[in-house]
PDB file of C-alpha atoms in Angstrom:
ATOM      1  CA  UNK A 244      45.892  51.103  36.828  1.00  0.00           C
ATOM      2  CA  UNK A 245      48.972  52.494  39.042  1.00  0.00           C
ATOM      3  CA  UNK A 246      49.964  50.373  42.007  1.00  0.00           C
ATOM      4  CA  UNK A 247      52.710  50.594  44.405  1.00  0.00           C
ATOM      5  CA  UNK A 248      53.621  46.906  45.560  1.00  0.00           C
ATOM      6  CA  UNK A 249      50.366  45.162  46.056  1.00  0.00           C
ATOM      7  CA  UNK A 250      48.660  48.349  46.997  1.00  0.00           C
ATOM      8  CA  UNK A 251      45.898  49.739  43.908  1.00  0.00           C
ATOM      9  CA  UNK A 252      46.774  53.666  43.798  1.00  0.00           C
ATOM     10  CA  UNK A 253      44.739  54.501  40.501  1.00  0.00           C
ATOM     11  CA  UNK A 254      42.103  52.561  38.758  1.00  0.00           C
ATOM     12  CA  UNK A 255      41.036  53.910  35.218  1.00  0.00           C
ATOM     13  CA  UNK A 256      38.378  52.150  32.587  1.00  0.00           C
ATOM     14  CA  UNK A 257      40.058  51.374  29.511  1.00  0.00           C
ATOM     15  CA  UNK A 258      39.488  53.750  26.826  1.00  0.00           C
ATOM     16  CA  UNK A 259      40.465  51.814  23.961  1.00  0.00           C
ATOM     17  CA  UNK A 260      39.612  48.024  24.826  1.00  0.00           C
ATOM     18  CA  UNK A 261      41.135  45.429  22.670  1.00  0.00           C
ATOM     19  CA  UNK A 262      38.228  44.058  20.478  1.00  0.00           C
ATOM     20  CA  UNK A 263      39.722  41.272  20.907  1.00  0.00           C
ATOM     21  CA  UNK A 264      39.827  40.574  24.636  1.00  0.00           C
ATOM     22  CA  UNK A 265      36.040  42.221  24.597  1.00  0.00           C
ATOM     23  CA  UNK A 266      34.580  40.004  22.508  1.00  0.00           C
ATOM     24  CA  UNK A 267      36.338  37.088  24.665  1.00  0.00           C
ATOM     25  CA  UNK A 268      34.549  38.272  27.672  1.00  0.00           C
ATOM     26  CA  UNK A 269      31.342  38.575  25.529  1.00  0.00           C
ATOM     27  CA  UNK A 270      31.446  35.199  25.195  1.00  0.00           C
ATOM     28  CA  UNK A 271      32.337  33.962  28.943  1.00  0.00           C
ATOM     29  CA  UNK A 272      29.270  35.945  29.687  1.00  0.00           C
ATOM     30  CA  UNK A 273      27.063  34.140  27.791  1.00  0.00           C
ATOM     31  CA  UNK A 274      28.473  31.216  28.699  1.00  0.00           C
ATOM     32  CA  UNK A 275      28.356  31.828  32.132  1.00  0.00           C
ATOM     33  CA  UNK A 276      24.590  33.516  32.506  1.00  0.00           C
ATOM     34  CA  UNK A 277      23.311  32.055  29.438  1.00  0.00           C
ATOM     35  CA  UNK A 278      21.152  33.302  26.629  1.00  0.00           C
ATOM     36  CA  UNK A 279      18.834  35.804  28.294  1.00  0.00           C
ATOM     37  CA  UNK A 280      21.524  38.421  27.785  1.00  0.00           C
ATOM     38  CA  UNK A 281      20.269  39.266  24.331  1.00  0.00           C
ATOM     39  CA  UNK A 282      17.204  40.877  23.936  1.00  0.00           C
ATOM     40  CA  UNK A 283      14.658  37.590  22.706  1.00  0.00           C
ATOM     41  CA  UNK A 284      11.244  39.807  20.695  1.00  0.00           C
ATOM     42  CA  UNK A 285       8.616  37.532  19.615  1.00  0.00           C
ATOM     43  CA  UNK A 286      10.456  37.414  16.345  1.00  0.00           C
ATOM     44  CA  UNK A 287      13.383  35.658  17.439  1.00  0.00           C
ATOM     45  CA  UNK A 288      12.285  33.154  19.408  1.00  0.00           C
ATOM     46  CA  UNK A 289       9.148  32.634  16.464  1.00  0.00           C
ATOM     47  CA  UNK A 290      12.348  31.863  14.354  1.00  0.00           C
ATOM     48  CA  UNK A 291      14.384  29.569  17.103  1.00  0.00           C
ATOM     49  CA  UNK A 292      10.704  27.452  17.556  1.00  0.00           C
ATOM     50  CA  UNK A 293      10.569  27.097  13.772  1.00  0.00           C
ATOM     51  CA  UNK A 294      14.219  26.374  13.153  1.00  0.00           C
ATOM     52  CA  UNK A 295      14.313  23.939  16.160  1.00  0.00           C
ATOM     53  CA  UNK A 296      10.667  22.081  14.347  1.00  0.00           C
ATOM     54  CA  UNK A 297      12.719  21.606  11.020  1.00  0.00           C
ATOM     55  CA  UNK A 298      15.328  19.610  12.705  1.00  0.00           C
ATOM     56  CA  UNK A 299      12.768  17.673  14.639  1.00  0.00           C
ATOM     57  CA  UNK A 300      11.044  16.779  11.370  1.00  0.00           C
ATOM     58  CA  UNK A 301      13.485  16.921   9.107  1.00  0.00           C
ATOM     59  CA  UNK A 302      17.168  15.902  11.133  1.00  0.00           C
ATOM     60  CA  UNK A 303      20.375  16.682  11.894  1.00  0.00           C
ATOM     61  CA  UNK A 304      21.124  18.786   8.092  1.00  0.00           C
ATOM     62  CA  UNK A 305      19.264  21.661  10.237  1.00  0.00           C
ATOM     63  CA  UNK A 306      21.054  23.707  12.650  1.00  0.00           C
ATOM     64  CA  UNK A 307      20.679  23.061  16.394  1.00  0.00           C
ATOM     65  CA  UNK A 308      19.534  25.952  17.995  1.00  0.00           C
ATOM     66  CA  UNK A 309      19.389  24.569  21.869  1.00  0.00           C
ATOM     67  CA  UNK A 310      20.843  26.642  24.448  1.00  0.00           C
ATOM     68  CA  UNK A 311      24.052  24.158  24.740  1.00  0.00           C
ATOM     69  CA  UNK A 312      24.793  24.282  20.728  1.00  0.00           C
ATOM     70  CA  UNK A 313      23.868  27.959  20.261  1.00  0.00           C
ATOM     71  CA  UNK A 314      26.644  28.869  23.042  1.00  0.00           C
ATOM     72  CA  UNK A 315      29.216  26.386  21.724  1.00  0.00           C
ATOM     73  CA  UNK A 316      29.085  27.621  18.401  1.00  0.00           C
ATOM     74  CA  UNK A 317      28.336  31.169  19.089  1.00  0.00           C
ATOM     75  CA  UNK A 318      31.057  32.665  16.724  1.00  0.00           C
ATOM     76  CA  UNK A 319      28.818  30.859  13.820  1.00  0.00           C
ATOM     77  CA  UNK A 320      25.874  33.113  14.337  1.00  0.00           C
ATOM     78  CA  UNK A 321      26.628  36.344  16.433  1.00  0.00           C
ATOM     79  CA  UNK A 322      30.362  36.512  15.648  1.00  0.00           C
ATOM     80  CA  UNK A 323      30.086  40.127  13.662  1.00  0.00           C
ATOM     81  CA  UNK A 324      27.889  41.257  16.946  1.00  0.00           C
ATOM     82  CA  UNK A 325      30.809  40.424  19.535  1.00  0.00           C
ATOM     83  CA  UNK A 326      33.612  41.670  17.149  1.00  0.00           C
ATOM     84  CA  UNK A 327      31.954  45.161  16.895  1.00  0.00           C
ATOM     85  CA  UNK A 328      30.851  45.195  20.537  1.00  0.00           C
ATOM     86  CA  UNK A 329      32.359  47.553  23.300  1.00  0.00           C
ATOM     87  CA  UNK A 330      30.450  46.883  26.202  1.00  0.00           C
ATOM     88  CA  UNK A 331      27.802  44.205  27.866  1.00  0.00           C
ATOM     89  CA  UNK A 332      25.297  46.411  27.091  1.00  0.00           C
ATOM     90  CA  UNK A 333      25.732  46.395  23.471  1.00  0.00           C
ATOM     91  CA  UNK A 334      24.231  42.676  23.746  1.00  0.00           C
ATOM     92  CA  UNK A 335      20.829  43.638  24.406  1.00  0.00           C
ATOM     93  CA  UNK A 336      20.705  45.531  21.187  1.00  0.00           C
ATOM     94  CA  UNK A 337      21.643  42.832  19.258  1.00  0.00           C
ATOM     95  CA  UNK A 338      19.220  41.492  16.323  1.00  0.00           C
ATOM     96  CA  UNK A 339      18.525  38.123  17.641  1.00  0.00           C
ATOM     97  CA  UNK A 340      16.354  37.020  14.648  1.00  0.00           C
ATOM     98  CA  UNK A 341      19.350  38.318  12.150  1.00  0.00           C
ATOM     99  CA  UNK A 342      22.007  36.521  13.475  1.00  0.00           C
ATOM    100  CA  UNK A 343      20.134  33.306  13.634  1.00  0.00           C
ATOM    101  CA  UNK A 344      19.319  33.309  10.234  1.00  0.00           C
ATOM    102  CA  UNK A 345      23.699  32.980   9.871  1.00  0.00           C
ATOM    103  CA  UNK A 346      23.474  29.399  10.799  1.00  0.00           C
ATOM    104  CA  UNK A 347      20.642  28.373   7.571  1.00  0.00           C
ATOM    105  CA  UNK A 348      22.728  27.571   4.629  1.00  0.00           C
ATOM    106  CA  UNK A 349      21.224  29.013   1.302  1.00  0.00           C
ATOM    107  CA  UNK A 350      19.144  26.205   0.471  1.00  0.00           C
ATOM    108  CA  UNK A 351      17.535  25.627   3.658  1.00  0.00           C
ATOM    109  CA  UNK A 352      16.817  29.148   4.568  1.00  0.00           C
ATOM    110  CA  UNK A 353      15.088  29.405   1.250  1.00  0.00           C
ATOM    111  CA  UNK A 354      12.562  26.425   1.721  1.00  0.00           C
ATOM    112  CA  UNK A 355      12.202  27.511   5.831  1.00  0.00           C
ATOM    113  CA  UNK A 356       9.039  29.326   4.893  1.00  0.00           C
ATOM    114  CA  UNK A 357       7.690  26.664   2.372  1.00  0.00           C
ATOM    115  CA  UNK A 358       8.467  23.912   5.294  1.00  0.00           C
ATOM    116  CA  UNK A 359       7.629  25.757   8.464  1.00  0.00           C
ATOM    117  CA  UNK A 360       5.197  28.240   7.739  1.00  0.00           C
ATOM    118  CA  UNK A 361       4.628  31.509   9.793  1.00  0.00           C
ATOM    119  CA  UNK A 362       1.338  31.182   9.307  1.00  0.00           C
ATOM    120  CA  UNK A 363      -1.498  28.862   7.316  1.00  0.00           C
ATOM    121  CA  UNK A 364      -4.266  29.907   5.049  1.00  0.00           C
ATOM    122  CA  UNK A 365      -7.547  28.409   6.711  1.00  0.00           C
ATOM    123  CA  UNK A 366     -11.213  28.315   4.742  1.00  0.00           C
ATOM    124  CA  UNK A 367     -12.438  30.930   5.666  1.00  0.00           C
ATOM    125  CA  UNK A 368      -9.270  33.068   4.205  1.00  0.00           C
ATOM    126  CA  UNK A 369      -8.143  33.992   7.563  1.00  0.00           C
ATOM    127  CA  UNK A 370      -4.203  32.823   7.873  1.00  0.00           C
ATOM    128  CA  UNK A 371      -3.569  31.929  11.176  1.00  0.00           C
ATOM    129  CA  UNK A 372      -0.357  31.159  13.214  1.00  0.00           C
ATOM    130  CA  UNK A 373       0.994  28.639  13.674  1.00  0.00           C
ATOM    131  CA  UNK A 374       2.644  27.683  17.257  1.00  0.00           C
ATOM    132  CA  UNK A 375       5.994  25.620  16.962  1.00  0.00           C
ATOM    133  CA  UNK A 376       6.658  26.249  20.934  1.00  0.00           C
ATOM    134  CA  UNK A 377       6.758  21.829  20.894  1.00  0.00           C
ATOM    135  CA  UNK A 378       8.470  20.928  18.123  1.00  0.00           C
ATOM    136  CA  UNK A 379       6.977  17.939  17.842  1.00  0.00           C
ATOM    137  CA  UNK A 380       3.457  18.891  17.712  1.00  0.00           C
ATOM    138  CA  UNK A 381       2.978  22.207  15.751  1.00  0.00           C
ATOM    139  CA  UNK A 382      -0.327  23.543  16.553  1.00  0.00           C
ATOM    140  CA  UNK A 383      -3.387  25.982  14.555  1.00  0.00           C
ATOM    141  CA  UNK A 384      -5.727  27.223  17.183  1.00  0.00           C
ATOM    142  CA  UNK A 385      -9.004  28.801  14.553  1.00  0.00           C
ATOM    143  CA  UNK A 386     -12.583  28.887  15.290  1.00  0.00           C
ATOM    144  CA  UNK A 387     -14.223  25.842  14.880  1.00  0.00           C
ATOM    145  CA  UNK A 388     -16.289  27.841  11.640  1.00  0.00           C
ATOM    146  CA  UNK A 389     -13.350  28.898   9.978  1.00  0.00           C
ATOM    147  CA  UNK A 390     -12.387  25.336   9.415  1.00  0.00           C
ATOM    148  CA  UNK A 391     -15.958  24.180   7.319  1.00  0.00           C
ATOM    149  CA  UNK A 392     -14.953  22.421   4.000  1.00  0.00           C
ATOM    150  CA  UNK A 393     -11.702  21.620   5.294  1.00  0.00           C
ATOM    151  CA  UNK A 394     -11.853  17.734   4.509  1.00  0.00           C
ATOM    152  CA  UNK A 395      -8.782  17.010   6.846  1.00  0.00           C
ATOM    153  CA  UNK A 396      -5.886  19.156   8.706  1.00  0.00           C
ATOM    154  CA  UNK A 397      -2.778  20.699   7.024  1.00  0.00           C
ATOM    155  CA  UNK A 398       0.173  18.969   6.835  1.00  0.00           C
ATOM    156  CA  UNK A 399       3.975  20.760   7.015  1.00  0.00           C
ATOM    157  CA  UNK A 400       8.081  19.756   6.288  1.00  0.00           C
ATOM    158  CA  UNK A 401       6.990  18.393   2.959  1.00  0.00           C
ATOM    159  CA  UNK A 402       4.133  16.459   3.803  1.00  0.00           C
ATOM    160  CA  UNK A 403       5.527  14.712   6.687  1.00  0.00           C
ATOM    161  CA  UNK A 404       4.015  16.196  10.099  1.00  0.00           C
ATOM    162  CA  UNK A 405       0.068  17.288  10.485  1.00  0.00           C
ATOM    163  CA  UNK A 406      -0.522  20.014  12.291  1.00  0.00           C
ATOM    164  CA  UNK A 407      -2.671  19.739  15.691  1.00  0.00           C
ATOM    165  CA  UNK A 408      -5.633  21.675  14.553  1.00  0.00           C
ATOM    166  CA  UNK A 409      -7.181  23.527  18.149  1.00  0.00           C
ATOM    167  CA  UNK A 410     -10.659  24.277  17.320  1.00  0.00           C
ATOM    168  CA  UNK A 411     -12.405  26.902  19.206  1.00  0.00           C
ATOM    169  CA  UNK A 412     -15.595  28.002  20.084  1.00  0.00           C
ATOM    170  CA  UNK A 413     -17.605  31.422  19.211  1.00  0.00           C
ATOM    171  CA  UNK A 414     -15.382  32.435  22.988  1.00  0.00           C
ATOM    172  CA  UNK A 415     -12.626  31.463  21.621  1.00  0.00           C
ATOM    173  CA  UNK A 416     -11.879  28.291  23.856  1.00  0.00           C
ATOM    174  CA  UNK A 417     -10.514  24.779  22.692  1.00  0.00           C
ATOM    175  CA  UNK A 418     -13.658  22.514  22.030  1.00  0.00           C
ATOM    176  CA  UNK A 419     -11.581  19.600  20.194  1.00  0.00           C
ATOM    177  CA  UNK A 420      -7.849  19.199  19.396  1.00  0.00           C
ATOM    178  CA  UNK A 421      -7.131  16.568  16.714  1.00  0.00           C
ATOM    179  CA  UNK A 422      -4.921  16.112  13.875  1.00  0.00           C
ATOM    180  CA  UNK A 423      -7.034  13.959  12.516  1.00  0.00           C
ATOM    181  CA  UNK A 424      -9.983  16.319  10.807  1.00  0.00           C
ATOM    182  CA  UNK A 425     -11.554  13.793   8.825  1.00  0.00           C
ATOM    183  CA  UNK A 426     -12.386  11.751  11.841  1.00  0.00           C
ATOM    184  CA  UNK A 427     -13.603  14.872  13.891  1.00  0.00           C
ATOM    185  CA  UNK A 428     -16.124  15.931  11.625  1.00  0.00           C
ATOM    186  CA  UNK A 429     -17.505  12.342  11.629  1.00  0.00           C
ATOM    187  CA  UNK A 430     -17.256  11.375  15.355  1.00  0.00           C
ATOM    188  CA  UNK A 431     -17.039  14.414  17.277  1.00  0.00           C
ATOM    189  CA  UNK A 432     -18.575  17.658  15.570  1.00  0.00           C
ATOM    190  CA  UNK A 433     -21.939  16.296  15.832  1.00  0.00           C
ATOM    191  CA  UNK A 434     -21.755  15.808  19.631  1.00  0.00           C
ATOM    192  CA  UNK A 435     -19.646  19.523  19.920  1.00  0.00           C
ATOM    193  CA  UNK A 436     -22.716  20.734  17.896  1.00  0.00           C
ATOM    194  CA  UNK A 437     -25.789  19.543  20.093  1.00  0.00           C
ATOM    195  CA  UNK A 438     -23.420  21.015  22.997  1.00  0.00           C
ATOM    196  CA  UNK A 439     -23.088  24.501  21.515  1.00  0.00           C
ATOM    197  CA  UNK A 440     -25.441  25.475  19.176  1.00  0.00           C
ATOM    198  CA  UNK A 441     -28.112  26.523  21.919  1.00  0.00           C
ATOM    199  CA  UNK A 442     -24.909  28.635  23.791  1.00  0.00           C
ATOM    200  CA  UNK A 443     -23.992  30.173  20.479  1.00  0.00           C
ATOM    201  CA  UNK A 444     -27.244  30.445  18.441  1.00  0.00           C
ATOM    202  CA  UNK A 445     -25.687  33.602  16.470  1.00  0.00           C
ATOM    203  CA  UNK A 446     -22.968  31.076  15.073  1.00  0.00           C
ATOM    204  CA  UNK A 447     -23.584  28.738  12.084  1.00  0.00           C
ATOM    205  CA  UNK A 448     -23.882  24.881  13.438  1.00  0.00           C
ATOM    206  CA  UNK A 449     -24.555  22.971  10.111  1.00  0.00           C
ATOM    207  CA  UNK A 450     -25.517  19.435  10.274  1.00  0.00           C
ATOM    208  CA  UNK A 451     -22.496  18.572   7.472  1.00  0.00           C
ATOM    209  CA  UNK A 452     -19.549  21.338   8.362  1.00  0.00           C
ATOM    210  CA  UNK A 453     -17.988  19.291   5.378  1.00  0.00           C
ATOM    211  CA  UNK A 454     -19.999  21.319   2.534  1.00  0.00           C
ATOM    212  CA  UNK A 455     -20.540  24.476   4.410  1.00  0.00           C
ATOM    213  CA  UNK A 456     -19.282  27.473   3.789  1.00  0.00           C
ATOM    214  CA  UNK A 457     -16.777  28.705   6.244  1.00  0.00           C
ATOM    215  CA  UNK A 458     -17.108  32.224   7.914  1.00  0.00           C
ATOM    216  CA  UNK A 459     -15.182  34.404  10.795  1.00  0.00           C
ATOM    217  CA  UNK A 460     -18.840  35.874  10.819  1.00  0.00           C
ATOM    218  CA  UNK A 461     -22.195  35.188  12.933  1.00  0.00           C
ATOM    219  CA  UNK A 462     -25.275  34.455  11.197  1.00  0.00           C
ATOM    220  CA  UNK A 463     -26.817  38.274  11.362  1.00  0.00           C
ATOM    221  CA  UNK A 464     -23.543  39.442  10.294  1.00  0.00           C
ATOM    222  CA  UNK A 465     -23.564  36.835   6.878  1.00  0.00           C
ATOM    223  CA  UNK A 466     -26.761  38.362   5.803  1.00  0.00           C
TER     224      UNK A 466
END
């Protein structure tokens, strides 16, 4: 920049930024318009929802990965992205899902899979996602006959949190949400049966889902 008093003569763009003083304005960015500067696939914010449901159900040892402690401690998980960066723009190219797996110690990014599963094996041998969007209520959405034999719902984090099983119809719409299988097979399958089994008479309705075999398939279809 050339000036003469006060007055701006000549304004050039810096050729050779300090990485320094880039990476510092990096990070007043995201503090100032949060977030939704990087680039957030499904990936990334899959791992965020299943990082944030081990420290729900398993406390503080877990990183927090809110908005407020992500920015405050952004050095800890994007610090190699805002030393090599140049520009803004370089931001949106940034692997989200790699640099949040910085902040799991060893041990706990080795067990992050065992303790919040991508996705569950059902009966039928479909494996199904699993939705960690509240972290206090992961949820399974399957069709209701995928689920025969199951004698209760899966449970994650060691045991300690069952999963809110969303069973669907033959359409593919919720006809009972419980954690508690055992209990829905008793009290409310039969009365979700008499309701459906006219609508969906290609679909298998047993009398005891509890023995039955489990299928992704309609009755012609098992033949």
């Amino acid at each position: 920049m050339v000036r003469l008093g006060a007055i701006e003569l000549v304004s050039r763009p810096l050729t050779r930024p300090d990485p320094a003083l880039v990476a510092e304005a990096l990070r007043d960015g995201l503090r100032r318009d949060g977030l939704a500067l990087l680039t957030w696939t499904p990936a990334a914010h899959a791992l965020r929802e299943r990082m944030a449901f081990c420290r729900h159900a398993l406390g503080p040892d877990w990183p927090d990965v809110g908005d407020a402690a992500l920015l405050a401690e952004v050095d800890d998980w994007l610090g190699p992205e805002l030393a090599a960066a140049r520009r803004r723009a370089n931001l949106a190219r940034v692997d989200v899902a790699a640099a949040l797996r910085r902040l799991l110690p060893w041990p706990q990014a080795a067990r992050l899979d065992e303790l919040a599963p991508e996705r569950l094996a059902v009966p039928s041998g479909s494996r199904v996602r699993v939705d960690y969007a509240d972290p206090a209520a992961p949820v399974l959405a399957v069709k209701l006959q995928e689920t025969f034999g199951w004698a209760d719902a899966p449970r994650i984090a060691d045991g300690r949190v069952p999963v809110l099983l969303h069973l669907l119809s033959p359409a593919g719409r919720p006809v009972a949400v419980t954690a508690d299988l055992a209990s829905f097979w008793r009290v409310g399958y039969p009365q979700v049966r008499a309701e459906l089994r006219g609508r969906y008479p290609r679909h298998p309705w047993p009398e005891d889902p509890t023995t039955a075999e489990p299928t992704r398939r309609t009755n012609a279809r098992r033949r």
